[in-house]
């Protein structure tokens, strides 16, 4: 039987006392009710809460069938999306795949290569990506609720043309998979007209909470990852974190702890990993918390660091900079692979005391050293112990942070499920680009700039 992930708040003392957490129970109970009974602000976007138990099994099976087809006829999959439309999938794929999967030769690579487009507007990136994949057999998965978001819309336009020129329109149609709104939107109209295979984004699940829907599951499954195990992990977490009692719910304890620290002036939280494959999990986590809680002039600023790499740069600030931060360490207890340091008899190199030790053992001593050093430097440290990096524990961690984020947002007195500020730059950009109907705004903006 799998054991869950374990939360350790002992290194956040003296900034957080047990009594302070216990005293949060009344507020936690209110937030719990708002989520479980869907009676708080943003309650139209709470479909993720019970998703691991009640997801659409028919669509889930279609996802696995489409993923198998992609694996059979393609060398590479291009995932087109921005923000929540791609970050969750990328977090899972990079966490659970070979670290250098895309550059392995075909005979060594067990799974297809996965590349990402539509998450920026760099012409250099796009040119280089097309140049990299144009000789490969390709499929694409375009993910967008509306189809009008500029970054993925441009990327889809480019890769649709590439596939049609490469395979002809009929065969290209069999290599294009669309994940979008079930009924409306530009992309839905295109998909219906062209008869692309489509998957639906649930109306009641926002982008940053959507990794366990078709948004994330199709590319994750195509990458060779077991999505049945992923959903099993999420379902087990859903059950564990449904308990109202703060003392029995680690997700609620984490939400309470970060709110206590926030009220004491700790306004930056850094998610910390000691495994490079968790880098994009940190990127997904940043979007989840930034879009959910950064509003109404409130919120903890989410940042991420990769240790031990960033201990040689950011480590200086963490140790001796402004005391406005706390850290949440993801401690992976068992590595997916292991390597031993062998003795070099002829060439002593000054680190012979490490001979015979595993790199993972050394990595964990760096973890312990960083925790103690930062603690001594007056940085509160929260530790999340994860048994190992598997599809099961990816699903578990995703649900842990989703539930914590929603609860934490309600504790801050905000709606954690909208993101009104995201639209501001889009409107300005469309005005500068001369989109019809924005002429009045373009003139005002140019006056401001000049």
Tab-separated table of C-alpha atoms in Angstrom:
chain	number	residue	atom	x	y	z
A	1	UNK	CA	0.000	0.000	0.000
A	2	UNK	CA	1.323	3.453	-0.913
A	3	UNK	CA	1.862	5.864	1.915
A	4	UNK	CA	1.055	9.519	1.435
A	5	UNK	CA	3.339	12.503	1.409
A	6	UNK	CA	4.321	13.845	4.825
A	7	UNK	CA	4.358	17.458	5.968
A	8	UNK	CA	7.054	18.549	8.457
A	9	UNK	CA	6.603	21.949	10.120
A	10	UNK	CA	9.255	21.453	12.800
A	11	UNK	CA	11.786	23.677	11.008
A	12	UNK	CA	9.294	26.546	10.825
A	13	UNK	CA	9.532	27.006	14.609
A	14	UNK	CA	9.631	29.518	16.328
A	15	UNK	CA	7.696	31.424	13.654
A	16	UNK	CA	4.830	28.939	13.852
A	17	UNK	CA	3.646	27.441	17.126
A	18	UNK	CA	1.298	24.479	17.445
A	19	UNK	CA	-1.251	26.636	19.265
A	20	UNK	CA	-1.264	29.166	16.413
A	21	UNK	CA	-2.139	26.416	13.947
A	22	UNK	CA	-4.824	25.002	16.253
A	23	UNK	CA	-6.312	28.475	16.609
A	24	UNK	CA	-6.834	28.575	12.829
A	25	UNK	CA	-9.454	25.806	12.998
A	26	UNK	CA	-12.542	28.089	13.019
A	27	UNK	CA	-11.350	29.972	9.921
A	28	UNK	CA	-10.282	26.705	8.304
A	29	UNK	CA	-13.724	25.231	8.907
A	30	UNK	CA	-15.325	28.165	7.106
A	31	UNK	CA	-12.926	27.795	4.163
A	32	UNK	CA	-13.472	24.036	4.146
A	33	UNK	CA	-17.225	24.557	3.906
A	34	UNK	CA	-16.794	27.069	1.080
A	35	UNK	CA	-14.856	24.520	-0.966
A	36	UNK	CA	-16.622	21.277	-0.097
A	37	UNK	CA	-20.135	22.744	-0.301
A	38	UNK	CA	-19.226	25.184	-3.088
A	39	UNK	CA	-20.723	28.261	-1.461
A	40	UNK	CA	-17.770	30.660	-1.613
A	41	UNK	CA	-16.621	33.141	-4.234
A	42	UNK	CA	-15.514	31.468	-7.464
A	43	UNK	CA	-17.674	28.432	-6.706
A	44	UNK	CA	-18.382	27.955	-10.409
A	45	UNK	CA	-14.744	26.828	-10.791
A	46	UNK	CA	-14.621	24.106	-8.160
A	47	UNK	CA	-14.937	21.134	-10.486
A	48	UNK	CA	-11.400	20.056	-9.597
A	49	UNK	CA	-12.380	19.303	-5.969
A	50	UNK	CA	-13.978	15.894	-6.640
A	51	UNK	CA	-12.531	15.387	-10.118
A	52	UNK	CA	-10.234	12.465	-9.101
A	53	UNK	CA	-13.321	10.475	-8.100
A	54	UNK	CA	-15.857	11.537	-10.707
A	55	UNK	CA	-13.900	12.244	-13.891
A	56	UNK	CA	-15.388	11.262	-17.248
A	57	UNK	CA	-14.288	7.618	-17.737
A	58	UNK	CA	-15.374	7.548	-21.383
A	59	UNK	CA	-13.237	10.538	-22.282
A	60	UNK	CA	-10.412	9.109	-20.165
A	61	UNK	CA	-10.439	5.965	-22.311
A	62	UNK	CA	-10.506	8.072	-25.483
A	63	UNK	CA	-7.458	9.948	-24.157
A	64	UNK	CA	-5.539	6.682	-23.715
A	65	UNK	CA	-6.545	5.493	-27.191
A	66	UNK	CA	-5.456	8.781	-28.786
A	67	UNK	CA	-2.196	8.704	-26.840
A	68	UNK	CA	-1.488	5.209	-28.134
A	69	UNK	CA	-2.147	6.341	-31.692
A	70	UNK	CA	0.234	9.280	-31.263
A	71	UNK	CA	2.951	6.983	-29.905
A	72	UNK	CA	2.539	4.593	-32.834
A	73	UNK	CA	2.693	7.093	-35.685
A	74	UNK	CA	4.860	9.925	-34.322
A	75	UNK	CA	8.440	10.565	-33.280
A	76	UNK	CA	7.444	13.751	-31.482
A	77	UNK	CA	4.420	15.501	-30.027
A	78	UNK	CA	4.144	19.282	-30.067
A	79	UNK	CA	2.113	20.508	-27.085
A	80	UNK	CA	0.685	23.943	-27.909
A	81	UNK	CA	-0.563	25.975	-24.969
A	82	UNK	CA	0.326	28.663	-22.460
A	83	UNK	CA	-0.010	28.851	-18.663
A	84	UNK	CA	-2.277	26.185	-17.256
A	85	UNK	CA	-2.764	24.727	-20.721
A	86	UNK	CA	0.756	23.305	-20.731
A	87	UNK	CA	2.569	23.780	-17.406
A	88	UNK	CA	0.945	20.844	-15.622
A	89	UNK	CA	1.658	18.466	-18.478
A	90	UNK	CA	5.231	19.676	-18.761
A	91	UNK	CA	5.707	19.323	-15.003
A	92	UNK	CA	4.587	15.683	-15.145
A	93	UNK	CA	6.498	14.781	-18.304
A	94	UNK	CA	9.776	16.287	-17.128
A	95	UNK	CA	9.384	14.871	-13.622
A	96	UNK	CA	8.691	11.318	-14.792
A	97	UNK	CA	10.677	10.933	-18.020
A	98	UNK	CA	14.358	10.361	-18.763
A	99	UNK	CA	16.192	13.621	-18.037
A	100	UNK	CA	17.426	13.791	-21.648
A	101	UNK	CA	14.565	12.030	-23.390
A	102	UNK	CA	14.347	14.420	-26.343
A	103	UNK	CA	18.010	14.046	-27.321
A	104	UNK	CA	18.273	10.261	-26.961
A	105	UNK	CA	18.562	8.323	-30.192
A	106	UNK	CA	15.368	6.600	-31.327
A	107	UNK	CA	16.718	3.168	-30.424
A	108	UNK	CA	17.466	4.282	-26.847
A	109	UNK	CA	14.390	6.424	-26.304
A	110	UNK	CA	11.470	4.425	-24.987
A	111	UNK	CA	8.961	7.243	-25.488
A	112	UNK	CA	8.371	9.876	-28.112
A	113	UNK	CA	9.971	13.292	-27.818
A	114	UNK	CA	7.783	16.109	-26.488
A	115	UNK	CA	8.281	19.756	-27.418
A	116	UNK	CA	6.335	22.838	-26.367
A	117	UNK	CA	5.057	25.756	-28.417
A	118	UNK	CA	2.605	28.574	-27.889
A	119	UNK	CA	4.026	29.544	-24.487
A	120	UNK	CA	5.994	32.540	-25.811
A	121	UNK	CA	6.161	34.793	-28.858
A	122	UNK	CA	9.868	34.549	-29.614
A	123	UNK	CA	10.526	34.223	-33.343
A	124	UNK	CA	13.933	32.684	-32.610
A	125	UNK	CA	12.411	29.964	-30.400
A	126	UNK	CA	9.746	29.163	-32.991
A	127	UNK	CA	12.204	29.069	-35.906
A	128	UNK	CA	14.563	26.794	-33.982
A	129	UNK	CA	11.731	24.491	-32.907
A	130	UNK	CA	10.429	24.099	-36.463
A	131	UNK	CA	13.985	23.492	-37.668
A	132	UNK	CA	14.432	20.811	-34.983
A	133	UNK	CA	11.274	18.814	-35.670
A	134	UNK	CA	10.508	19.341	-39.364
A	135	UNK	CA	12.091	16.008	-40.404
A	136	UNK	CA	10.326	14.057	-37.637
A	137	UNK	CA	6.942	12.382	-37.820
A	138	UNK	CA	4.762	14.743	-35.799
A	139	UNK	CA	1.463	15.069	-34.016
A	140	UNK	CA	0.226	18.210	-32.292
A	141	UNK	CA	-2.070	18.812	-29.355
A	142	UNK	CA	-3.370	22.379	-29.247
A	143	UNK	CA	-4.900	23.346	-25.900
A	144	UNK	CA	-6.933	26.520	-25.482
A	145	UNK	CA	-10.321	27.229	-23.940
A	146	UNK	CA	-11.223	29.935	-26.453
A	147	UNK	CA	-8.699	29.539	-29.247
A	148	UNK	CA	-8.066	33.296	-29.288
A	149	UNK	CA	-5.147	33.454	-26.843
A	150	UNK	CA	-2.402	34.951	-28.988
A	151	UNK	CA	0.569	32.726	-28.164
A	152	UNK	CA	-1.043	29.315	-28.845
A	153	UNK	CA	-3.103	30.699	-31.741
A	154	UNK	CA	0.085	31.737	-33.558
A	155	UNK	CA	1.817	28.420	-32.832
A	156	UNK	CA	-1.192	26.419	-34.012
A	157	UNK	CA	-1.294	28.401	-37.237
A	158	UNK	CA	2.381	27.623	-37.906
A	159	UNK	CA	2.275	23.916	-37.058
A	160	UNK	CA	-1.044	23.285	-38.773
A	161	UNK	CA	0.502	24.634	-41.970
A	162	UNK	CA	3.652	22.558	-41.434
A	163	UNK	CA	1.642	19.353	-41.005
A	164	UNK	CA	-0.575	20.040	-44.025
A	165	UNK	CA	2.443	20.693	-46.238
A	166	UNK	CA	4.242	17.626	-44.890
A	167	UNK	CA	1.397	15.086	-44.981
A	168	UNK	CA	-1.408	16.653	-46.979
A	169	UNK	CA	-4.590	17.970	-45.418
A	170	UNK	CA	-6.250	14.578	-44.889
A	171	UNK	CA	-3.349	12.933	-43.043
A	172	UNK	CA	-2.615	16.141	-41.106
A	173	UNK	CA	-6.192	15.974	-39.827
A	174	UNK	CA	-5.337	12.624	-38.204
A	175	UNK	CA	-2.359	14.148	-36.407
A	176	UNK	CA	-4.056	17.181	-34.886
A	177	UNK	CA	-5.722	16.851	-31.487
A	178	UNK	CA	-7.686	19.742	-30.025
A	179	UNK	CA	-8.448	20.295	-26.343
A	180	UNK	CA	-10.918	23.146	-25.954
A	181	UNK	CA	-14.352	24.228	-24.768
A	182	UNK	CA	-17.013	21.578	-25.301
A	183	UNK	CA	-19.447	23.868	-27.115
A	184	UNK	CA	-18.135	27.314	-27.993
A	185	UNK	CA	-15.107	29.325	-29.058
A	186	UNK	CA	-13.007	29.815	-32.185
A	187	UNK	CA	-10.983	26.649	-31.681
A	188	UNK	CA	-14.115	24.553	-31.190
A	189	UNK	CA	-15.506	25.874	-34.492
A	190	UNK	CA	-12.261	25.087	-36.313
A	191	UNK	CA	-12.076	21.610	-34.816
A	192	UNK	CA	-15.671	20.804	-35.731
A	193	UNK	CA	-15.235	22.111	-39.272
A	194	UNK	CA	-11.982	20.214	-39.866
A	195	UNK	CA	-13.164	17.115	-37.973
A	196	UNK	CA	-10.172	16.992	-35.645
A	197	UNK	CA	-10.369	14.666	-32.667
A	198	UNK	CA	-11.354	16.817	-29.712
A	199	UNK	CA	-11.261	16.662	-25.940
A	200	UNK	CA	-13.195	18.962	-23.656
A	201	UNK	CA	-11.975	21.350	-21.013
A	202	UNK	CA	-14.529	21.203	-18.171
A	203	UNK	CA	-16.443	24.447	-17.705
A	204	UNK	CA	-15.979	24.288	-13.937
A	205	UNK	CA	-12.180	23.788	-13.874
A	206	UNK	CA	-9.841	26.749	-14.345
A	207	UNK	CA	-6.649	26.409	-16.350
A	208	UNK	CA	-4.217	26.232	-13.451
A	209	UNK	CA	-6.280	23.462	-11.829
A	210	UNK	CA	-6.705	21.492	-15.058
A	211	UNK	CA	-3.696	19.156	-15.210
A	212	UNK	CA	-5.811	16.154	-14.164
A	213	UNK	CA	-8.281	16.788	-17.002
A	214	UNK	CA	-7.769	16.160	-20.718
A	215	UNK	CA	-5.691	19.360	-20.727
A	216	UNK	CA	-2.813	17.541	-19.069
A	217	UNK	CA	-3.706	13.874	-19.417
A	218	UNK	CA	-3.465	13.554	-23.223
A	219	UNK	CA	0.142	14.789	-23.571
A	220	UNK	CA	1.134	13.041	-20.327
A	221	UNK	CA	-0.247	9.723	-21.564
A	222	UNK	CA	1.305	10.195	-25.014
A	223	UNK	CA	4.652	10.633	-23.254
A	224	UNK	CA	4.311	7.104	-21.887
A	225	UNK	CA	3.262	7.966	-18.331
A	226	UNK	CA	0.646	5.887	-16.509
A	227	UNK	CA	-2.328	8.205	-16.071
A	228	UNK	CA	-4.344	5.510	-14.278
A	229	UNK	CA	-1.741	5.593	-11.500
A	230	UNK	CA	-1.742	9.379	-11.574
A	231	UNK	CA	-5.481	9.557	-11.028
A	232	UNK	CA	-5.239	6.908	-8.303
A	233	UNK	CA	-2.747	9.083	-6.442
A	234	UNK	CA	-4.991	12.114	-6.837
A	235	UNK	CA	-8.024	10.158	-5.631
A	236	UNK	CA	-6.184	8.956	-2.520
A	237	UNK	CA	-5.119	12.544	-1.826
A	238	UNK	CA	-8.663	13.774	-2.408
A	239	UNK	CA	-9.884	11.372	0.261
A	240	UNK	CA	-7.119	12.264	2.740
A	241	UNK	CA	-7.538	16.021	2.349
A	242	UNK	CA	-11.335	16.036	2.616
A	243	UNK	CA	-11.143	15.857	6.431
A	244	UNK	CA	-12.177	19.112	8.128
A	245	UNK	CA	-10.092	18.495	11.256
A	246	UNK	CA	-6.930	20.579	10.887
A	247	UNK	CA	-4.907	18.171	13.021
A	248	UNK	CA	-5.645	15.329	10.600
A	249	UNK	CA	-5.276	17.211	7.304
A	250	UNK	CA	-1.708	18.054	6.150
A	251	UNK	CA	-2.983	20.144	3.214
A	252	UNK	CA	-4.884	22.354	5.656
A	253	UNK	CA	-1.886	22.513	7.989
A	254	UNK	CA	0.241	23.779	5.106
A	255	UNK	CA	-2.399	26.389	4.224
A	256	UNK	CA	-2.595	27.495	7.854
A	257	UNK	CA	1.199	27.636	8.235
A	258	UNK	CA	1.773	29.790	5.161
A	259	UNK	CA	-0.996	32.189	6.244
A	260	UNK	CA	0.516	32.507	9.735
A	261	UNK	CA	3.895	33.290	8.179
A	262	UNK	CA	2.282	35.786	5.783
A	263	UNK	CA	0.712	37.668	8.686
A	264	UNK	CA	4.163	37.892	10.266
A	265	UNK	CA	5.701	39.595	7.235
A	266	UNK	CA	6.943	36.548	5.323
A	267	UNK	CA	5.645	37.639	1.937
A	268	UNK	CA	7.796	35.439	-0.345
A	269	UNK	CA	7.560	31.669	-0.499
A	270	UNK	CA	10.162	29.668	-2.379
A	271	UNK	CA	9.447	26.144	-3.508
A	272	UNK	CA	12.730	24.230	-3.336
A	273	UNK	CA	13.755	21.021	-5.081
A	274	UNK	CA	16.931	18.951	-5.087
A	275	UNK	CA	15.987	17.102	-8.288
A	276	UNK	CA	16.337	18.960	-11.633
A	277	UNK	CA	13.349	17.035	-13.002
A	278	UNK	CA	11.168	19.007	-10.569
A	279	UNK	CA	12.020	22.370	-12.136
A	280	UNK	CA	8.768	22.566	-14.101
A	281	UNK	CA	6.778	21.312	-11.139
A	282	UNK	CA	7.986	24.527	-9.514
A	283	UNK	CA	6.823	26.502	-12.554
A	284	UNK	CA	3.384	24.883	-12.338
A	285	UNK	CA	3.271	25.604	-8.579
A	286	UNK	CA	4.174	29.269	-9.174
A	287	UNK	CA	1.288	29.757	-11.581
A	288	UNK	CA	-1.122	27.964	-9.271
A	289	UNK	CA	-0.370	30.224	-6.318
A	290	UNK	CA	0.397	33.461	-8.200
A	291	UNK	CA	-2.844	33.510	-10.204
A	292	UNK	CA	-4.899	32.232	-7.303
A	293	UNK	CA	-3.690	34.560	-4.565
A	294	UNK	CA	-2.002	37.574	-6.139
A	295	UNK	CA	-4.922	40.001	-6.179
A	296	UNK	CA	-6.609	42.735	-4.154
A	297	UNK	CA	-3.075	43.931	-3.272
A	298	UNK	CA	-2.630	40.744	-1.259
A	299	UNK	CA	-0.816	37.454	-1.540
A	300	UNK	CA	2.462	35.658	-0.956
A	301	UNK	CA	4.884	36.035	-3.874
A	302	UNK	CA	5.735	32.519	-5.152
A	303	UNK	CA	9.280	31.845	-6.338
A	304	UNK	CA	11.234	28.673	-7.093
A	305	UNK	CA	14.830	27.542	-6.776
A	306	UNK	CA	16.721	24.444	-7.870
A	307	UNK	CA	19.201	23.199	-5.272
A	308	UNK	CA	22.050	22.540	-4.997
A	309	UNK	CA	22.552	24.644	-8.169
A	310	UNK	CA	20.998	27.822	-6.779
A	311	UNK	CA	22.763	27.455	-3.431
A	312	UNK	CA	25.781	28.850	-5.278
A	313	UNK	CA	23.867	31.977	-6.328
A	314	UNK	CA	20.507	32.581	-4.662
A	315	UNK	CA	21.846	30.884	-1.542
A	316	UNK	CA	23.627	34.063	-0.491
A	317	UNK	CA	20.429	36.114	-0.484
A	318	UNK	CA	18.439	33.375	1.219
A	319	UNK	CA	21.039	33.160	3.961
A	320	UNK	CA	21.618	36.856	4.633
A	321	UNK	CA	19.151	39.000	2.665
A	322	UNK	CA	15.898	40.592	3.805
A	323	UNK	CA	14.028	38.343	6.222
A	324	UNK	CA	10.802	38.396	4.221
A	325	UNK	CA	10.734	34.824	2.960
A	326	UNK	CA	10.127	31.231	3.867
A	327	UNK	CA	10.886	28.025	1.996
A	328	UNK	CA	8.942	24.888	1.180
A	329	UNK	CA	11.330	22.010	0.437
A	330	UNK	CA	10.229	19.005	-1.616
A	331	UNK	CA	12.338	16.170	-0.238
A	332	UNK	CA	12.311	13.077	-2.468
A	333	UNK	CA	13.190	10.162	-0.229
A	334	UNK	CA	14.056	7.566	-2.881
A	335	UNK	CA	15.706	8.412	-6.220
A	336	UNK	CA	14.476	6.882	-9.452
A	337	UNK	CA	18.053	5.944	-10.342
A	338	UNK	CA	21.279	5.665	-8.379
A	339	UNK	CA	25.001	6.027	-9.023
A	340	UNK	CA	27.950	5.315	-6.710
A	341	UNK	CA	31.166	7.301	-6.370
A	342	UNK	CA	34.055	4.971	-7.150
A	343	UNK	CA	37.536	5.224	-5.659
A	344	UNK	CA	40.297	6.644	-7.872
A	345	UNK	CA	43.499	5.159	-6.406
A	346	UNK	CA	45.987	6.817	-8.747
A	347	UNK	CA	44.670	10.387	-8.631
A	348	UNK	CA	43.538	11.622	-5.213
A	349	UNK	CA	41.209	14.565	-5.832
A	350	UNK	CA	40.422	15.862	-2.372
A	351	UNK	CA	36.975	14.296	-2.213
A	352	UNK	CA	38.106	10.712	-1.620
A	353	UNK	CA	36.094	10.774	1.622
A	354	UNK	CA	33.057	10.396	-0.625
A	355	UNK	CA	34.280	7.142	-2.187
A	356	UNK	CA	31.684	4.386	-1.974
A	357	UNK	CA	28.842	6.767	-1.213
A	358	UNK	CA	25.871	7.247	-3.508
A	359	UNK	CA	25.138	10.585	-5.164
A	360	UNK	CA	21.669	10.506	-3.661
A	361	UNK	CA	23.162	10.159	-0.177
A	362	UNK	CA	25.362	13.196	-0.882
A	363	UNK	CA	22.360	15.097	-2.260
A	364	UNK	CA	20.429	14.431	0.938
A	365	UNK	CA	23.287	15.721	3.068
A	366	UNK	CA	23.153	18.923	0.989
A	367	UNK	CA	19.422	19.039	1.703
A	368	UNK	CA	19.970	18.676	5.450
A	369	UNK	CA	22.797	21.199	5.392
A	370	UNK	CA	20.665	23.771	3.587
A	371	UNK	CA	17.698	23.297	5.936
A	372	UNK	CA	19.860	23.861	9.017
A	373	UNK	CA	21.817	26.770	7.520
A	374	UNK	CA	18.699	28.607	6.403
A	375	UNK	CA	16.998	27.924	9.722
A	376	UNK	CA	19.957	29.434	11.525
A	377	UNK	CA	19.691	32.400	9.155
A	378	UNK	CA	16.117	32.920	10.418
A	379	UNK	CA	14.333	31.479	7.393
A	380	UNK	CA	11.317	29.306	8.290
A	381	UNK	CA	11.438	25.996	6.409
A	382	UNK	CA	8.485	23.751	5.595
A	383	UNK	CA	9.355	20.259	4.364
A	384	UNK	CA	7.182	18.049	2.199
A	385	UNK	CA	8.544	14.494	2.213
A	386	UNK	CA	7.681	12.576	-0.955
A	387	UNK	CA	8.492	8.843	-0.959
A	388	UNK	CA	9.491	8.752	-4.647
A	389	UNK	CA	8.787	10.373	-7.988
A	390	UNK	CA	6.135	8.266	-9.673
A	391	UNK	CA	2.907	8.969	-11.529
A	392	UNK	CA	1.041	8.088	-8.341
A	393	UNK	CA	2.882	10.689	-6.275
A	394	UNK	CA	2.625	13.304	-9.010
A	395	UNK	CA	-1.162	13.029	-8.750
A	396	UNK	CA	-0.899	13.117	-4.963
A	397	UNK	CA	1.259	16.261	-4.926
A	398	UNK	CA	-0.902	18.051	-7.468
A	399	UNK	CA	-4.003	17.540	-5.353
A	400	UNK	CA	-2.169	18.478	-2.134
A	401	UNK	CA	-1.182	21.859	-3.559
A	402	UNK	CA	-4.516	22.490	-5.299
A	403	UNK	CA	-6.467	21.928	-2.094
A	404	UNK	CA	-3.978	23.935	-0.033
A	405	UNK	CA	-4.095	26.791	-2.526
A	406	UNK	CA	-7.877	27.058	-2.518
A	407	UNK	CA	-8.097	26.923	1.277
A	408	UNK	CA	-5.202	29.362	1.681
A	409	UNK	CA	-6.841	31.849	-0.684
A	410	UNK	CA	-10.090	31.836	1.247
A	411	UNK	CA	-8.120	32.359	4.468
A	412	UNK	CA	-6.669	35.500	2.860
A	413	UNK	CA	-10.166	36.760	2.100
A	414	UNK	CA	-9.866	36.567	-1.682
A	415	UNK	CA	-11.424	34.638	-4.544
A	416	UNK	CA	-8.702	32.115	-5.394
A	417	UNK	CA	-10.335	30.976	-8.626
A	418	UNK	CA	-10.375	34.057	-10.856
A	419	UNK	CA	-7.500	35.996	-12.457
A	420	UNK	CA	-8.753	39.417	-13.603
A	421	UNK	CA	-5.272	40.930	-13.733
A	422	UNK	CA	-4.092	38.574	-16.487
A	423	UNK	CA	-6.216	40.358	-19.072
A	424	UNK	CA	-4.576	43.802	-18.712
A	425	UNK	CA	-1.480	43.169	-20.837
A	426	UNK	CA	-3.518	41.291	-23.459
A	427	UNK	CA	-5.762	44.285	-24.119
A	428	UNK	CA	-2.787	46.614	-24.483
A	429	UNK	CA	-0.969	44.182	-26.788
A	430	UNK	CA	-4.001	43.726	-29.035
A	431	UNK	CA	-4.380	47.481	-29.268
A	432	UNK	CA	-0.753	47.939	-30.342
A	433	UNK	CA	-1.190	45.125	-32.876
A	434	UNK	CA	-4.109	46.987	-34.427
A	435	UNK	CA	-6.867	44.483	-33.739
A	436	UNK	CA	-10.173	45.852	-35.066
A	437	UNK	CA	-12.168	47.533	-32.328
A	438	UNK	CA	-9.089	48.545	-30.322
A	439	UNK	CA	-8.198	51.684	-32.298
A	440	UNK	CA	-9.347	54.049	-29.546
A	441	UNK	CA	-7.183	52.268	-26.996
A	442	UNK	CA	-4.096	52.258	-29.232
A	443	UNK	CA	-4.175	56.043	-29.565
A	444	UNK	CA	-4.441	56.499	-25.774
A	445	UNK	CA	-1.611	54.075	-25.115
A	446	UNK	CA	0.704	55.738	-27.622
A	447	UNK	CA	0.012	59.096	-25.987
A	448	UNK	CA	1.016	57.632	-22.616
A	449	UNK	CA	4.232	56.126	-23.997
A	450	UNK	CA	5.203	59.324	-25.754
